[in-house]
Amino acid sequence: DTAVSQTPKYLVTQMGNDKSIKCEQNLGHDTMYWYKQDSKKFLKIMFSYNNKELIINETVPNRFSPKSPDKAHLNLHINSLELGDSAVYFCASSQDVAGGPRETQYFGPGTRLLVL
Amino acid sequence: DQQVKQNSPSLSVQEGRISILNCDYTNSMFDYFLWYKKYPAEGPTFLISISSIKDKNEDGRFTVFLNKSAKHLSLHIVPSQPGDSAVYFCAARTTSGTYKYIFGTGTRLKVLA
C-alpha cells in the first residue's frame, strides 16, 4: 500500500549506458515530479507533469527524458549516462500543482544511481 | 545561486529539550514555506508549512516561525524526542511562472536519549 513507489531502489551502471527509473503513485494525484539530490545534498526539481502534461522542465540535459503514460506513472529515462548523473532521484506527487489548495508533495523513497 | 540556505548541517539536542532548526532565504517574493523531514533510505515527508502572511504556525510539538524582514524561518520542536532524529529540509515556494519548491540542503538533527 505504498503511496509513491520507485523502481529500482539502487542502480549501478557504466558510463554511456541508458537506464530508466519508474515511479508510480496510488494516491489519485494529478501532478507528479522528479527531483535530483546531488552529492552536496541539494534537492532540485527537474520535471513536473500535471494530468500527463509537462509543466516544469528545468535546465536539465536533454539526455533526461520524462514520460507520463498515465496520471499514476512518471518514468525517467536517461541516455548516455555520465559520472555527474550519480545522485539520488526522488519522485513525488501532489493532488494540485504548487500554489493550489492541495499542493502538499508526497515523495517516493528515492533511487540511488551510481555511474561508474 | 542558493536561494534557500540551511547553514547548520547538523544539530544535537538532548531528549526533552527544544530543537531549533534555522533557514534563510534570499528571494522576498517567496510566499509559502515548508518543512520536510527525512529518515535514511526514505523520501522526505511533509511536516509543517507557513504562509508569508503569518508569522507563526503551530502543530503539536512543531512550530514554525517566519521573520519576513530578516528573510528567516525556524522550526521549533518541543519537547524533542529520539524519533525526531532525521534530516530536516526547509523549502520555499516561488511565485513567478509555474510555482515550484526550492529546497535547502537540510539539517541533520540528532536527539540524544
Coordinates of C-alpha atoms in Angstrom, one line a residue, chain A:
Chain A
D1 CA 0.0 0.0 0.0
T2 CA 3.0 2.3 -0.6
A3 CA 1.8 5.7 -1.7
V4 CA 4.6 6.7 -4.1
S5 CA 6.9 3.9 -5.2
Q6 CA 10.0 3.9 -7.3
T7 CA 11.9 1.1 -9.0
P8 CA 14.7 0.3 -8.8
K9 CA 15.9 1.5 -5.4
Y10 CA 19.5 1.1 -6.4
L11 CA 21.1 1.3 -9.8
V12 CA 24.8 0.9 -10.6
T13 CA 25.8 1.2 -14.2
Q14 CA 28.6 2.1 -16.5
M15 CA 29.1 5.4 -18.2
G16 CA 27.5 5.6 -21.6
N17 CA 24.6 3.3 -20.7
D18 CA 20.9 4.1 -21.0
K19 CA 18.7 3.5 -18.0
S20 CA 15.2 4.1 -16.8
I21 CA 13.7 4.8 -13.4
K22 CA 10.0 4.1 -12.8
C23 CA 7.6 5.9 -10.5
E24 CA 4.0 5.0 -9.6
Q25 CA 1.6 6.7 -7.2
N26 CA -1.6 5.2 -5.9
L27 CA -2.9 8.4 -4.3
G28 CA -5.0 9.5 -7.2
H29 CA -3.0 12.7 -7.6
D30 CA -2.9 14.7 -10.8
T31 CA 0.7 16.1 -10.5
M32 CA 4.0 14.2 -10.4
Y33 CA 7.6 15.4 -10.1
W34 CA 11.2 14.3 -10.5
Y35 CA 13.8 15.7 -8.2
K36 CA 17.5 15.2 -8.1
Q37 CA 19.6 15.2 -4.9
D38 CA 23.2 15.6 -5.7
S39 CA 26.3 14.9 -3.6
K40 CA 26.0 18.4 -2.0
K41 CA 22.5 17.4 -0.8
F42 CA 20.7 20.0 -3.0
L43 CA 17.2 18.7 -3.7
K44 CA 16.3 20.2 -7.1
I45 CA 13.3 19.9 -9.2
M46 CA 13.8 18.5 -12.7
F47 CA 10.4 18.0 -14.2
S48 CA 6.7 18.2 -13.3
Y49 CA 3.7 16.8 -15.0
N50 CA 0.1 17.7 -14.4
N51 CA -2.6 15.5 -15.9
K52 CA 0.1 13.9 -18.1
E53 CA 1.2 17.4 -19.4
L54 CA 4.7 18.7 -18.9
I55 CA 4.5 21.9 -16.8
I56 CA 8.0 22.2 -15.4
N57 CA 11.2 21.5 -17.3
E58 CA 14.2 22.9 -15.5
T59 CA 17.6 23.3 -17.1
V60 CA 18.3 19.6 -17.4
P61 CA 20.4 18.0 -20.2
N62 CA 18.2 16.6 -22.9
R63 CA 19.7 13.2 -22.1
F64 CA 17.0 13.1 -19.5
S65 CA 13.5 12.4 -20.8
P66 CA 10.5 12.0 -18.6
K67 CA 7.4 10.1 -19.8
S68 CA 4.0 10.0 -18.2
P69 CA 1.9 7.2 -19.8
D70 CA -0.9 8.0 -17.4
K71 CA -1.6 10.1 -14.3
A72 CA -0.3 7.4 -11.9
H73 CA 3.0 6.9 -13.6
L74 CA 6.0 9.1 -14.3
N75 CA 9.1 7.5 -15.7
L76 CA 12.6 9.0 -16.2
H77 CA 14.8 7.7 -19.0
I78 CA 18.5 8.8 -19.0
N79 CA 20.6 8.3 -22.1
S80 CA 24.4 8.2 -22.3
L81 CA 24.9 8.2 -18.5
E82 CA 27.7 10.4 -17.2
L83 CA 29.6 10.3 -13.9
G84 CA 27.9 13.5 -12.8
D85 CA 24.5 11.8 -13.1
S86 CA 25.3 9.9 -9.9
A87 CA 22.7 11.1 -7.4
V88 CA 19.5 10.1 -5.6
Y89 CA 16.4 10.7 -7.8
F90 CA 13.2 11.2 -6.0
C91 CA 9.7 11.0 -7.5
A92 CA 6.9 12.9 -5.8
S93 CA 3.2 13.6 -6.4
S94 CA 0.6 16.0 -5.3
Q95 CA -3.1 16.5 -5.9
D96 CA -2.7 20.0 -7.2
V97 CA 0.2 21.9 -8.7
A98 CA 2.3 24.1 -6.3
G99 CA 0.1 27.1 -5.4
G100 CA -3.1 25.0 -5.4
P101 CA -5.1 24.2 -2.3
R102 CA -3.9 20.6 -2.1
E103 CA -0.2 21.2 -3.1
T104 CA 1.5 19.0 -0.5
Q105 CA 4.0 16.8 -2.2
Y106 CA 4.5 13.2 -1.2
F107 CA 7.8 11.7 -2.0
G108 CA 8.9 8.2 -3.0
P109 CA 11.9 6.5 -1.3
G110 CA 14.4 7.5 -3.9
T111 CA 16.5 5.7 -6.5
R112 CA 20.2 5.8 -5.8
L113 CA 22.1 5.9 -9.1
L114 CA 25.8 5.3 -9.2
V115 CA 27.5 5.7 -12.6
L116 CA 31.0 4.1 -12.8

